Amino acid sequence: MSDTEGAVQENQLLTTARTRPVFGTFVIEFFSPGLPTLLKQAGADWVLFDLEHSGFGLDSARAPIAVARQAGITAVVRVPGPQQHLVSTALDAGADAIMVPWVESAADAERIASWIKYPPVGVRGSAFGIAGDQYVGGPAEAAQRAADARTFFLPQIETPNAVEEVDAIAALPGVDVPFVGPLDLSTNLGVPGDFTAPAVERALERVLEACAAHSKVPGIFAPTVSLARRWSDMGFRMVSLAADTALLRWAFADGLEAIRKG
């Protein structure tokens, strides 16, 4: 894909992320239709439905994706792996963005990015008047360009190979948010869960440098509030505050502690 072919209007969330961090969370357990609205009311900018580690399939995500679109919160789907049919069906279900795990190279990222945009930019198959365009339909060319403007791609940076390739990955016009999976990255660097290890810190700096060089939005999953603050202060702009399971546990534990102290 050339720079000219990739020149579509940027998604509003990405534009916002250039001026301030945008925060969301991963949904791993509670695929409830009402959850996106609750997160929006709490101040979230985006929500990710995780089909890699949750054990859920796309059917479970279709209703909350639809509600997210109505509520005005960006809906991201993490597909289980780099297969075109997993990407295309999530987009046709209404996902605003696609996250793909274990992207190892610029060649991997370029191939996956092509599945997200319509020709001539990419190779996405056309279907309109369905959930993906909120059943609007209309002239194909206008619908395709609107979808290209709305959708974006988050390749995950989780391995030493991906870190080595991150500058080339970030340089691709079809890549929008190089997104760090810190647990897998630290594990694959030989320091599982040690997010302040020098090797991890160097890898995070390389991601930030690559994103700055190519005007891309750096993203990361933060398992704790302190890490979300630390990494957003470092320069990460699309940050997940943990996942739904942790948020429920934290809130309930805090409430019980306050009651018992009272």
Short mmCIF file of C-alpha atoms in Angstrom, two decimals:
data_model
loop_
_atom_site.label_atom_id
_atom_site.label_comp_id
_atom_site.label_asym_id
_atom_site.label_seq_id
_atom_site.Cartn_x
_atom_site.Cartn_y
_atom_site.Cartn_z
CA MET A 1 0.00 0.00 0.00
CA SER A 2 1.39 3.40 -0.95
CA ASP A 3 1.13 6.59 1.10
CA THR A 4 -1.24 8.04 -1.53
CA GLU A 5 -3.51 5.02 -1.43
CA GLY A 6 -3.54 5.10 2.38
CA ALA A 7 -4.59 8.75 2.60
CA VAL A 8 -8.01 8.46 4.21
CA GLN A 9 -9.42 10.68 6.97
CA GLU A 10 -8.15 9.67 10.38
CA ASN A 11 -10.46 8.12 12.96
CA GLN A 12 -11.47 10.70 15.61
CA LEU A 13 -10.07 8.60 18.48
CA LEU A 14 -6.63 8.70 16.85
CA THR A 15 -6.88 12.45 16.40
CA THR A 16 -7.78 12.84 20.08
CA ALA A 17 -4.88 10.57 21.10
CA ARG A 18 -2.45 13.04 19.55
CA THR A 19 -3.47 15.66 22.11
CA ARG A 20 -4.10 13.53 25.21
CA PRO A 21 -4.02 9.89 26.29
CA VAL A 22 -7.16 7.92 25.49
CA PHE A 23 -8.07 5.28 28.06
CA GLY A 24 -10.07 2.10 27.76
CA THR A 25 -10.12 -1.44 29.06
CA PHE A 26 -10.14 -5.04 27.84
CA VAL A 27 -13.35 -7.05 28.12
CA ILE A 28 -12.40 -10.65 28.85
CA GLU A 29 -15.31 -11.93 30.94
CA PHE A 30 -18.38 -9.66 30.88
CA PHE A 31 -19.64 -9.54 27.31
CA SER A 32 -22.81 -7.76 28.44
CA PRO A 33 -24.55 -5.45 25.96
CA GLY A 34 -24.75 -2.70 28.59
CA LEU A 35 -21.06 -2.71 29.48
CA PRO A 36 -19.89 -0.27 26.76
CA THR A 37 -22.44 2.31 27.90
CA LEU A 38 -21.33 1.94 31.53
CA LEU A 39 -17.70 2.39 30.50
CA LYS A 40 -18.60 5.44 28.44
CA GLN A 41 -20.42 6.94 31.44
CA ALA A 42 -17.33 6.25 33.55
CA GLY A 43 -15.16 8.23 31.12
CA ALA A 44 -13.66 5.54 28.88
CA ASP A 45 -12.72 6.50 25.33
CA TRP A 46 -12.63 2.96 23.95
CA VAL A 47 -13.36 -0.66 24.82
CA LEU A 48 -11.70 -3.82 23.54
CA PHE A 49 -13.48 -7.15 23.21
CA ASP A 50 -10.86 -9.86 23.62
CA LEU A 51 -11.43 -12.97 21.51
CA GLU A 52 -7.86 -14.21 22.04
CA HIS A 53 -7.85 -15.06 25.75
CA SER A 54 -11.52 -14.93 26.74
CA GLY A 55 -12.76 -18.16 25.16
CA PHE A 56 -15.62 -16.16 23.63
CA GLY A 57 -16.35 -15.99 19.92
CA LEU A 58 -17.59 -13.16 17.76
CA ASP A 59 -21.25 -14.05 18.37
CA SER A 60 -20.79 -13.04 22.01
CA ALA A 61 -19.31 -9.68 21.01
CA ARG A 62 -21.86 -8.64 18.37
CA ALA A 63 -24.42 -7.12 20.77
CA PRO A 64 -21.94 -5.12 22.89
CA ILE A 65 -20.20 -3.90 19.71
CA ALA A 66 -23.54 -2.58 18.45
CA VAL A 67 -24.21 -0.84 21.77
CA ALA A 68 -20.72 0.67 21.76
CA ARG A 69 -21.37 2.21 18.34
CA GLN A 70 -24.64 3.72 19.60
CA ALA A 71 -23.03 4.95 22.82
CA GLY A 72 -20.19 6.67 20.98
CA ILE A 73 -17.34 4.63 22.45
CA THR A 74 -14.79 3.13 20.07
CA ALA A 75 -15.11 -0.65 19.82
CA VAL A 76 -11.90 -2.60 19.26
CA VAL A 77 -11.84 -6.36 18.70
CA ARG A 78 -8.74 -8.44 19.39
CA VAL A 79 -8.97 -11.41 17.08
CA PRO A 80 -7.34 -14.71 18.12
CA GLY A 81 -4.75 -14.67 15.35
CA PRO A 82 -3.66 -13.29 11.98
CA GLN A 83 -6.29 -14.83 9.70
CA GLN A 84 -8.21 -12.78 7.18
CA HIS A 85 -11.60 -14.28 7.94
CA LEU A 86 -11.25 -13.40 11.64
CA VAL A 87 -10.51 -9.79 10.75
CA SER A 88 -13.20 -9.40 8.09
CA THR A 89 -16.00 -10.90 10.18
CA ALA A 90 -15.15 -8.68 13.17
CA LEU A 91 -15.26 -5.62 10.92
CA ASP A 92 -18.55 -6.73 9.38
CA ALA A 93 -19.94 -7.11 12.91
CA GLY A 94 -19.23 -3.41 13.48
CA ALA A 95 -15.77 -3.23 15.05
CA ASP A 96 -14.11 0.17 14.71
CA ALA A 97 -10.63 -1.27 15.03
CA ILE A 98 -8.80 -4.58 14.93
CA MET A 99 -6.00 -5.69 17.24
CA VAL A 100 -3.93 -8.67 16.12
CA PRO A 101 -1.54 -10.48 18.49
CA TRP A 102 1.96 -11.67 17.71
CA VAL A 103 2.75 -9.46 14.74
CA GLU A 104 6.41 -10.26 14.14
CA SER A 105 7.41 -8.20 11.11
CA ALA A 106 6.52 -5.36 8.79
CA ALA A 107 5.52 -7.97 6.20
CA ASP A 108 3.04 -9.46 8.69
CA ALA A 109 1.65 -6.02 9.53
CA GLU A 110 1.30 -4.95 5.90
CA ARG A 111 -0.58 -8.13 5.00
CA ILE A 112 -3.00 -7.77 7.92
CA ALA A 113 -3.49 -4.05 7.28
CA SER A 114 -4.65 -4.82 3.75
CA TRP A 115 -7.54 -6.87 5.16
CA ILE A 116 -8.92 -3.81 6.99
CA LYS A 117 -9.31 -1.39 4.05
CA TYR A 118 -11.24 -1.63 0.80
CA PRO A 119 -9.63 -1.57 -2.66
CA PRO A 120 -7.56 0.11 -3.93
CA VAL A 121 -6.00 0.59 -0.48
CA GLY A 122 -6.54 -2.99 0.67
CA VAL A 123 -8.43 -6.16 -0.12
CA ARG A 124 -11.40 -6.09 2.27
CA GLY A 125 -14.52 -7.69 0.78
CA SER A 126 -17.57 -5.45 0.39
CA ALA A 127 -20.85 -5.96 2.22
CA PHE A 128 -23.19 -3.12 3.20
CA GLY A 129 -26.61 -2.78 4.77
CA ILE A 130 -25.31 -5.01 7.59
CA ALA A 131 -24.04 -4.47 11.15
CA GLY A 132 -20.70 -3.12 9.92
CA ASP A 133 -22.34 0.02 8.52
CA GLN A 134 -25.23 0.01 11.00
CA TYR A 135 -27.57 -1.28 8.25
CA VAL A 136 -27.38 1.99 6.29
CA GLY A 137 -26.25 0.72 2.88
CA GLY A 138 -26.13 3.31 0.13
CA PRO A 139 -23.66 3.95 -2.70
CA ALA A 140 -20.76 1.52 -2.46
CA GLU A 141 -17.90 3.96 -3.04
CA ALA A 142 -19.08 6.38 -0.35
CA ALA A 143 -19.68 3.50 2.09
CA GLN A 144 -16.22 2.08 1.45
CA ARG A 145 -14.48 5.41 2.00
CA ALA A 146 -16.48 6.03 5.20
CA ALA A 147 -15.49 2.61 6.52
CA ASP A 148 -11.84 3.18 5.62
CA ALA A 149 -11.91 6.45 7.55
CA ARG A 150 -13.49 4.83 10.61
CA THR A 151 -11.48 1.63 10.94
CA PHE A 152 -7.92 1.30 12.19
CA PHE A 153 -5.30 -1.33 12.99
CA LEU A 154 -3.40 -2.14 16.18
CA PRO A 155 -0.59 -4.67 15.63
CA GLN A 156 0.68 -6.02 18.92
CA ILE A 157 4.36 -5.67 19.78
CA GLU A 158 5.04 -8.67 22.01
CA THR A 159 8.36 -10.24 20.99
CA PRO A 160 12.01 -9.27 20.49
CA ASN A 161 11.51 -9.69 16.73
CA ALA A 162 8.60 -7.26 16.78
CA VAL A 163 10.69 -4.73 18.72
CA GLU A 164 13.50 -5.09 16.17
CA GLU A 165 10.98 -4.46 13.39
CA VAL A 166 8.92 -1.78 15.13
CA ASP A 167 10.31 1.12 13.11
CA ALA A 168 9.42 -0.64 9.85
CA ILE A 169 6.02 -1.63 11.26
CA ALA A 170 5.23 1.92 12.37
CA ALA A 171 6.30 3.28 8.98
CA LEU A 172 3.50 1.43 7.19
CA PRO A 173 0.53 3.65 6.20
CA GLY A 174 -1.89 0.88 7.20
CA VAL A 175 -0.59 0.72 10.78
CA ASP A 176 -2.19 3.13 13.26
CA VAL A 177 -1.40 2.00 16.82
CA PRO A 178 1.60 -0.23 17.54
CA PHE A 179 0.28 -1.73 20.78
CA VAL A 180 2.54 -3.29 23.40
CA GLY A 181 1.48 -6.43 25.25
CA PRO A 182 3.83 -6.02 28.23
CA LEU A 183 3.36 -9.43 29.85
CA ASP A 184 4.16 -11.35 26.67
CA LEU A 185 6.92 -8.89 25.81
CA SER A 186 8.57 -9.20 29.23
CA THR A 187 8.18 -12.99 29.11
CA ASN A 188 9.77 -13.20 25.69
CA LEU A 189 12.58 -10.95 26.86
CA GLY A 190 13.30 -13.40 29.69
CA VAL A 191 11.91 -11.28 32.56
CA PRO A 192 8.26 -12.34 32.88
CA GLY A 193 6.18 -9.70 34.63
CA ASP A 194 9.14 -7.44 35.41
CA PHE A 195 7.89 -4.35 33.62
CA THR A 196 10.71 -2.12 34.89
CA ALA A 197 13.53 -4.43 33.80
CA PRO A 198 16.10 -2.62 31.63
CA ALA A 199 15.33 -4.84 28.61
CA VAL A 200 11.63 -3.98 28.84
CA GLU A 201 12.32 -0.28 29.35
CA ARG A 202 14.56 -0.25 26.26
CA ALA A 203 11.88 -2.02 24.23
CA LEU A 204 9.22 0.50 25.29
CA GLU A 205 11.51 3.38 24.36
CA ARG A 206 12.04 1.86 20.91
CA VAL A 207 8.29 1.64 20.39
CA LEU A 208 7.83 5.26 21.44
CA GLU A 209 10.68 6.42 19.19
CA ALA A 210 9.26 4.55 16.19
CA CYS A 211 5.78 5.98 16.75
CA ALA A 212 7.16 9.51 17.09
CA ALA A 213 9.22 9.13 13.93
CA HIS A 214 6.21 8.04 11.88
CA SER A 215 3.42 10.00 13.60
CA LYS A 216 1.70 6.90 14.94
CA VAL A 217 -0.15 6.49 18.24
CA PRO A 218 1.69 4.24 20.73
CA GLY A 219 -0.53 1.93 22.78
CA ILE A 220 -0.05 -0.36 25.76
CA PHE A 221 -1.95 -2.59 28.21
CA ALA A 222 -1.41 -1.42 31.79
CA PRO A 223 -2.36 -3.99 34.47
CA THR A 224 -2.38 -1.42 37.30
CA VAL A 225 -3.27 2.21 37.87
CA SER A 226 0.34 3.09 38.68
CA LEU A 227 1.61 1.54 35.44
CA ALA A 228 -1.15 3.28 33.44
CA ARG A 229 0.02 6.58 34.92
CA ARG A 230 3.71 5.75 34.40
CA TRP A 231 3.32 4.68 30.79
CA SER A 232 0.99 7.52 29.80
CA ASP A 233 3.54 9.92 31.32
CA MET A 234 6.24 8.21 29.20
CA GLY A 235 4.28 8.98 26.06
CA PHE A 236 1.91 6.08 25.42
CA ARG A 237 -1.33 7.52 24.14
CA MET A 238 -3.79 4.61 23.86
CA VAL A 239 -3.72 2.93 27.26
CA SER A 240 -5.80 0.10 28.63
CA LEU A 241 -6.45 0.25 32.36
CA ALA A 242 -6.44 -3.47 33.12
CA ALA A 243 -9.44 -5.62 32.16
CA ASP A 244 -13.06 -5.93 33.23
CA THR A 245 -12.34 -8.68 35.77
CA ALA A 246 -9.73 -6.58 37.59
CA LEU A 247 -11.92 -3.46 37.57
CA LEU A 248 -14.79 -5.31 39.24
CA ARG A 249 -12.48 -6.87 41.81
CA TRP A 250 -10.83 -3.52 42.62
CA ALA A 251 -14.12 -1.66 42.99
CA PHE A 252 -15.71 -4.32 45.19
CA ALA A 253 -12.60 -4.66 47.37
CA ASP A 254 -12.40 -0.88 47.82
CA GLY A 255 -16.07 -0.73 48.77
CA LEU A 256 -15.78 -3.54 51.29
CA GLU A 257 -12.70 -1.98 52.83
CA ALA A 258 -14.50 1.34 53.25
CA ILE A 259 -17.52 -0.38 54.82
CA ARG A 260 -15.46 -2.40 57.24
CA LYS A 261 -13.37 0.57 58.28
CA GLY A 262 -16.61 2.49 58.89
#
